[in-house]
Structures are given as structure tokens and as C-alpha cells.
Short mmCIF file of C-alpha atoms in Angstrom, two decimals:
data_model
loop_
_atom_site.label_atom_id
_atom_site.label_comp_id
_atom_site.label_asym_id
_atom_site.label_seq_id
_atom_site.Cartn_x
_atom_site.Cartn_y
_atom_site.Cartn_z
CA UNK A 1 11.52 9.20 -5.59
CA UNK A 2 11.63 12.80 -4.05
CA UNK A 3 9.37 11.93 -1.20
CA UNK A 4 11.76 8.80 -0.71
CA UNK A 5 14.89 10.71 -0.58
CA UNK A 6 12.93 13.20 1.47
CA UNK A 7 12.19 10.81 4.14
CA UNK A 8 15.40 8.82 4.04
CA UNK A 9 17.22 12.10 5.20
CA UNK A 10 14.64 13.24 7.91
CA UNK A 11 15.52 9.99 9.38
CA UNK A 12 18.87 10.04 8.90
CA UNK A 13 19.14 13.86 11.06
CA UNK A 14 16.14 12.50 13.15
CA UNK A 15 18.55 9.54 13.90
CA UNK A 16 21.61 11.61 15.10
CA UNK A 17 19.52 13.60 17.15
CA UNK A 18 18.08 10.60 18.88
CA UNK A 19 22.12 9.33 19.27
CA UNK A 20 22.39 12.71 20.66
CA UNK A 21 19.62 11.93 23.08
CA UNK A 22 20.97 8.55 23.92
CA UNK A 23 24.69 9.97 24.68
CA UNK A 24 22.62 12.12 27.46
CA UNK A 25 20.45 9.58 29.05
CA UNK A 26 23.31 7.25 29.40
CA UNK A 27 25.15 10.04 30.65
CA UNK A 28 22.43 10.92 32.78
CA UNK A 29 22.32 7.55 34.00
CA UNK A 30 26.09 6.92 34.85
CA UNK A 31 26.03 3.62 33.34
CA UNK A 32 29.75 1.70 33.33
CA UNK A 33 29.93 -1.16 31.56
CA UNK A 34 26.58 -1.30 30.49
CA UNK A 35 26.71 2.25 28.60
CA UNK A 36 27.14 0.46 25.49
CA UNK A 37 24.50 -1.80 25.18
CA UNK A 38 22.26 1.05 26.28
CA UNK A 39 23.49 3.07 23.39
CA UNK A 40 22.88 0.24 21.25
CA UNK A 41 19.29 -0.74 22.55
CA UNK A 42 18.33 3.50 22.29
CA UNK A 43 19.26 3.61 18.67
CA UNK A 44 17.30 0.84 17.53
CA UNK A 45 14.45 1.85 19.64
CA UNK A 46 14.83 5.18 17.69
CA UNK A 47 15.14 3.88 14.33
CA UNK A 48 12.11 1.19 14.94
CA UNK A 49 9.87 4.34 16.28
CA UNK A 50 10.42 6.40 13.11
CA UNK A 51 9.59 3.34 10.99
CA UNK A 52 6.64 2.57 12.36
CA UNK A 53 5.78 6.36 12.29
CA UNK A 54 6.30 6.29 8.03
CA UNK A 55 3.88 2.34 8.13
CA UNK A 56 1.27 4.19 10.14
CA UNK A 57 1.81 7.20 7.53
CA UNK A 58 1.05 5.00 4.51
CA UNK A 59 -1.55 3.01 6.15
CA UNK A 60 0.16 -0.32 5.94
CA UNK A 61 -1.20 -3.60 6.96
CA UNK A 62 -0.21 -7.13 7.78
CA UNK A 63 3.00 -8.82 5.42
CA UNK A 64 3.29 -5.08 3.78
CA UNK A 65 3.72 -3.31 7.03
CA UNK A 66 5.97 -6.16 8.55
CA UNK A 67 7.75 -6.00 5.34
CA UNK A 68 8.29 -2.26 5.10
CA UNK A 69 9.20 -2.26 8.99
CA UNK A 70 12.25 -4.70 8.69
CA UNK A 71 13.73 -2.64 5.05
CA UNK A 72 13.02 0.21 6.87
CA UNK A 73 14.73 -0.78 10.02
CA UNK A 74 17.83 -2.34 8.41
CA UNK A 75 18.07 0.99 5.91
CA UNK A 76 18.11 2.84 9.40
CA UNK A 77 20.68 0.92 11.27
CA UNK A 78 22.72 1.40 7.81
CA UNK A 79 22.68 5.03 7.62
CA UNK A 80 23.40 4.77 11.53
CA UNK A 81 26.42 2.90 11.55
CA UNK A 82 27.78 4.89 8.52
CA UNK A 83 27.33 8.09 10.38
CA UNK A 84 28.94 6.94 13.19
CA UNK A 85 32.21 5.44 11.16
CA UNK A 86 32.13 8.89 9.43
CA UNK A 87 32.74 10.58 12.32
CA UNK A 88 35.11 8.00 13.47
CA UNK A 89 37.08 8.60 10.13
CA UNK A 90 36.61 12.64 11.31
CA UNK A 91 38.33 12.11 14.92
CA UNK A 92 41.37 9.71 13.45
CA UNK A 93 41.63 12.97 10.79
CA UNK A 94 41.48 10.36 7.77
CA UNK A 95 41.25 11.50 4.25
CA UNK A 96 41.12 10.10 1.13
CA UNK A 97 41.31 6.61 -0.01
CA UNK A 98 42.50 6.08 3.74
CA UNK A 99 38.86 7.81 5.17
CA UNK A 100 36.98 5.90 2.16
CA UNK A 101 38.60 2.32 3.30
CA UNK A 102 37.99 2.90 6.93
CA UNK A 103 34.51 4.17 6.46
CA UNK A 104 33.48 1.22 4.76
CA UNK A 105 35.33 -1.38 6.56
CA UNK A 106 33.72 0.04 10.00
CA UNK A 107 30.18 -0.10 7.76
CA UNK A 108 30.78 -3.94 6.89
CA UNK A 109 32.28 -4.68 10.76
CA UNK A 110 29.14 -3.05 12.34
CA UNK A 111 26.54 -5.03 10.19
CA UNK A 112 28.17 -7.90 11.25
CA UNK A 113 27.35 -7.45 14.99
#
């Protein structure tokens, strides 16, 4: 269970810094319109690179490793989109009941996408 947690945070910091990374190559790139499905397409690149970093890890093969790649994946995007409505709750200066109901209406609106 420790390792678990253990890992589940690594990627969760490992994942901001890679949405840090992202915000500067789409800066880098000047993208317009397009800036948001390159954000999008980064972050999941991210989140499926750690993942297949932790299969490799515990030497997983065929349905396992497919298996533990797609949990893993969805667990990532998860923790992802929460961060992000976090700090959307930050910037609006929510609190409360008011931050709580935002934070998870933003979760259940970005699994939907």
C-alpha cells in the first residue's frame, strides 16, 4: 500500500511538471487555436509515458500489462483533471462548500470529454 501511495504521488508532481512543460512548448510554439488540443495530446502523452515506465518496472506482460496501462492511465488523467479544477477553484478564490462543489463538478465535466 505504501509503495502504491508512493507512486501515485510521484506521478501526480511528475504530472504537473510535465503540464508545466506542455504550457512552454505550446508557448514555444505560438500555437492559436490549436494550443488546446496540444495541451491535451502532451498530457496524455505524459501520463501514458509514466505508466508504461511503472509496467516495464513490474515486468508486466500481455492482458496484465494492457490491463495495468489503461487503470493506470485513467487514474492519471483523474488526478490531472482534479489538479487542474483545483487550481481553477484557487484563481476564482472559492472556498468551502463553494470550492468543494466546483472542484468536483469540473472533475465529473472533464471525464466526460
Amino acid at each position: 500500500m505504501y509503495r502504491f501511495v508512493t507512486v501515485t504521488l510521484l506521478a501526480l508532481f511528475a504530472t504537473s511538471s510535465f503540464a508545466a512543460t506542455c504550457e512552454e512548448q505550446a508557448a514555444d510554439k505560438k500555437l492559436a487555436g490549436a494550443k488546446t488540443s496540444f495541451l491535451k495530446k502532451c498530457n496524455t502523452d505524459a501520463v501514458s509515458g509514466g505508466c508504461t515506465a511503472q509496467a516495464d518496472e513490474k515486468k508486466l506482460a500481455g492482458a496484465a500489462r494492457n490491463s495495468f496501462l489503461k487503470k493506470c492511465e485513467t487514474d492519471g488523467k483523474a488526478a490531472h483533471a482534479a489538479a487542474g479544477c483545483e487550481v481553477q477553484a484557487a484563481e476564482k478564490k472559492l472556498a468551502g462548500a463553494a470550492k468543494n462543489s466546483f472542484v468536483k463538478k469540473c472533475v465529473t465535466d472533464a471525464g466526460m470529454q
